PDB file of C-alpha atoms in Angstrom:
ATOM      1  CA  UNK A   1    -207.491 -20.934  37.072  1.00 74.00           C
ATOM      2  CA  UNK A   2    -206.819 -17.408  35.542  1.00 87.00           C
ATOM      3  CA  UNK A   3    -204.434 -16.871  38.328  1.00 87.00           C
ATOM      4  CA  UNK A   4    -202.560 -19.823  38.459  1.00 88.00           C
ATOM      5  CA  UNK A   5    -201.551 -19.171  34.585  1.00 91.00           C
ATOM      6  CA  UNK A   6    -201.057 -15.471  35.266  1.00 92.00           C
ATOM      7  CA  UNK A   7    -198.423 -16.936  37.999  1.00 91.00           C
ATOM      8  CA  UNK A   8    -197.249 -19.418  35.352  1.00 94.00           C
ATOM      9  CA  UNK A   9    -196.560 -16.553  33.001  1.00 95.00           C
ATOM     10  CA  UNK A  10    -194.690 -14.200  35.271  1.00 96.00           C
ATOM     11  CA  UNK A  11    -192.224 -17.187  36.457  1.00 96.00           C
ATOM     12  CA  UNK A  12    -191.787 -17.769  33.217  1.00 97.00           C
ATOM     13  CA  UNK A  13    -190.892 -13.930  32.520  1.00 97.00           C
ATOM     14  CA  UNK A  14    -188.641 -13.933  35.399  1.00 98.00           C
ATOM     15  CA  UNK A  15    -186.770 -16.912  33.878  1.00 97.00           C
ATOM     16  CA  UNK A  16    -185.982 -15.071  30.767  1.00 98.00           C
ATOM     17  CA  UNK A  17    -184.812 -11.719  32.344  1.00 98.00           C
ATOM     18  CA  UNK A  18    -182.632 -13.731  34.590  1.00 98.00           C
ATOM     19  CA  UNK A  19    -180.959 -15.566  31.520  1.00 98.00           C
ATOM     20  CA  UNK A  20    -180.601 -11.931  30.401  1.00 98.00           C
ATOM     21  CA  UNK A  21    -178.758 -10.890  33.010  1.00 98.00           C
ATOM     22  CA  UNK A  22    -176.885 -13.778  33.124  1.00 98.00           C
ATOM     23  CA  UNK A  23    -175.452 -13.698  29.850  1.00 98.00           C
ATOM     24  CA  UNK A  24    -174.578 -10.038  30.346  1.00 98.00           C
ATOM     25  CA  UNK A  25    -172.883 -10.775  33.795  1.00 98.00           C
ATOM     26  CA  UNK A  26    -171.158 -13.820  31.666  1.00 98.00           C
ATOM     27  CA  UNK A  27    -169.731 -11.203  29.749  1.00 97.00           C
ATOM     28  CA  UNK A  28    -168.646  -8.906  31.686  1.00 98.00           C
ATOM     29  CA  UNK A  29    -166.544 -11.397  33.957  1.00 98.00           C
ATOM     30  CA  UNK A  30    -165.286 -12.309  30.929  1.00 97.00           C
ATOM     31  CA  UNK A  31    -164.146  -8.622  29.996  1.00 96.00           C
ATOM     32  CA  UNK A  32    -162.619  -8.496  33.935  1.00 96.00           C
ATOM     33  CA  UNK A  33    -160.494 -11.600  33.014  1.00 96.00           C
ATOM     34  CA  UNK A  34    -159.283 -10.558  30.039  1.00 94.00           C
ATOM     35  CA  UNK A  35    -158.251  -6.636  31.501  1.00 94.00           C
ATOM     36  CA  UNK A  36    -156.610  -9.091  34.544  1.00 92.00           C
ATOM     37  CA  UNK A  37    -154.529 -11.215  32.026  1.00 93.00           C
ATOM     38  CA  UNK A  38    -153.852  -8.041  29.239  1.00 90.00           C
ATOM     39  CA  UNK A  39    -152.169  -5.519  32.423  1.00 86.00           C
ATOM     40  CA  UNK A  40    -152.132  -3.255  29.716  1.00 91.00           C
ATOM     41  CA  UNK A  41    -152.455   0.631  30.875  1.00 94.00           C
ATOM     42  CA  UNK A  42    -154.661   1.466  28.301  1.00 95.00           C
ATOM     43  CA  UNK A  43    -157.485   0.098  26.620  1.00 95.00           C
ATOM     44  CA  UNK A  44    -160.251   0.237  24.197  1.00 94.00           C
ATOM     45  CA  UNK A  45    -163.703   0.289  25.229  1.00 93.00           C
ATOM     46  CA  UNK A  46    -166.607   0.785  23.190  1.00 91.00           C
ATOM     47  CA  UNK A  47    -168.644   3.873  23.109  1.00 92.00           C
ATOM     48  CA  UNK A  48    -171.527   3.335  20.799  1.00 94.00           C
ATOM     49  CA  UNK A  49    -169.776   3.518  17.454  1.00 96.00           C
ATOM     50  CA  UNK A  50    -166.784   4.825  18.572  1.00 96.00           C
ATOM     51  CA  UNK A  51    -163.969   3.277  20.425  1.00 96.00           C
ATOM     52  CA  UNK A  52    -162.445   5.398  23.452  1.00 95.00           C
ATOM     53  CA  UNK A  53    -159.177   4.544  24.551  1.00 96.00           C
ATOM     54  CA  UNK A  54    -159.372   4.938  28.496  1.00 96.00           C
ATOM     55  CA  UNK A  55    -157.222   4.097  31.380  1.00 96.00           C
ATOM     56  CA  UNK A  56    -157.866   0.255  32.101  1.00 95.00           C
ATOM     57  CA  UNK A  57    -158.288   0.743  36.091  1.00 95.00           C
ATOM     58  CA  UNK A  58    -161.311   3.130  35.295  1.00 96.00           C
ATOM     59  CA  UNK A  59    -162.575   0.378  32.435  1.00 96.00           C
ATOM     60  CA  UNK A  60    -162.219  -2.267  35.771  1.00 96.00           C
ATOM     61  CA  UNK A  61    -164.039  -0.281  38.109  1.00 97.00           C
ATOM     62  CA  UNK A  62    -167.042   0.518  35.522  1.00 97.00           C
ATOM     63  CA  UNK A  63    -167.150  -3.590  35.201  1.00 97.00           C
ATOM     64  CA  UNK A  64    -167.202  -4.132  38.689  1.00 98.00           C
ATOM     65  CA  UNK A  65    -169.724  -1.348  39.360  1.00 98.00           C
ATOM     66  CA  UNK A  66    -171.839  -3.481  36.781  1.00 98.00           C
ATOM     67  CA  UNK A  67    -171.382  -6.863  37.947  1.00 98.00           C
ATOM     68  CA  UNK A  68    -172.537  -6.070  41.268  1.00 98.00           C
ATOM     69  CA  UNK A  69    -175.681  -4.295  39.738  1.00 98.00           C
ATOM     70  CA  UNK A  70    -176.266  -7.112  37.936  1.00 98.00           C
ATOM     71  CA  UNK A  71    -175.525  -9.919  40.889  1.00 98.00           C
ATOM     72  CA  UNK A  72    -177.916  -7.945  42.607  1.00 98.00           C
ATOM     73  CA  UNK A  73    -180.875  -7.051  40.198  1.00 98.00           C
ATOM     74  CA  UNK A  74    -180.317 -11.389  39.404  1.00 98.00           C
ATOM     75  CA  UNK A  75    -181.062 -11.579  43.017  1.00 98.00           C
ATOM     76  CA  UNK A  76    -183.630  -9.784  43.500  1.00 98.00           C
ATOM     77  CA  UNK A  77    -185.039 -11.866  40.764  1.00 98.00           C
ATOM     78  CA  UNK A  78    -184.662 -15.068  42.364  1.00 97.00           C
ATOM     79  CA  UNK A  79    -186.405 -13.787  44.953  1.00 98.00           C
ATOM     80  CA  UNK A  80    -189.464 -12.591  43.294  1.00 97.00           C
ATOM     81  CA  UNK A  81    -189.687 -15.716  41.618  1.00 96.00           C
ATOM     82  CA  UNK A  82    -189.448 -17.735  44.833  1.00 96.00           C
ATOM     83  CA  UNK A  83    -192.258 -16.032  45.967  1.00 96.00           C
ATOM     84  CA  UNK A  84    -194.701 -16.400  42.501  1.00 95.00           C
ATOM     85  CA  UNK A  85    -193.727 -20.043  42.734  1.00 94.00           C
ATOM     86  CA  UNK A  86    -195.298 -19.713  46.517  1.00 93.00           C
ATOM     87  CA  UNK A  87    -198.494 -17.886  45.547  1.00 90.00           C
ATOM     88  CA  UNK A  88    -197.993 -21.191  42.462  1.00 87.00           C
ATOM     89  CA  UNK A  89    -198.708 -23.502  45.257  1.00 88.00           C
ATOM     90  CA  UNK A  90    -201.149 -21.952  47.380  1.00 83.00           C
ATOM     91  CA  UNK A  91    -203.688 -22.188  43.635  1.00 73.00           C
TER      92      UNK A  91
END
């Protein structure tokens, strides 16, 4: 019985770092549309409390880099908790 709520707990873990991620890669497709409609040069971007102004192809290529770590760490999420909700059965 302990296991079957341990399992219960860690799918429901997984669920919240996934709508974590999710949000974040909401935002940061977002921030790709935006540079895509803008085809400004130069933009803005956020540095802690600063704002840097920076060359908007480097500001695309950071976002990308990110949205493909997160596509893939929201993967590799899914698959963990495809196999918890296995082991979630098997009780």
């Amino acid at each position: 019985m302990k296991e079957k709520e341990a399992y219960q707990q860690q799918i429901q873990s997984i669920l919240i770092q996934k709508e974590t991620l999710n949000l974040q890669l909401l935002e940061i497709q977002k921030a790709l549309e935006d540079l895509e409609r803008t085809g400004d040069k130069e933009v803005f971007k956020l540095s802690g409390p600063i704002l840097l102004k920076m060359d908007a192809e480097e500001v695309k290529k950071e976002l990308k880099e990110k949205e493909e770590l997160l596509k893939s760490r929201i993967a590799s999420l899914e698959k963990l908790e495809s196999q918890v909700k296995e082991k979630l059965k098997k009780e």
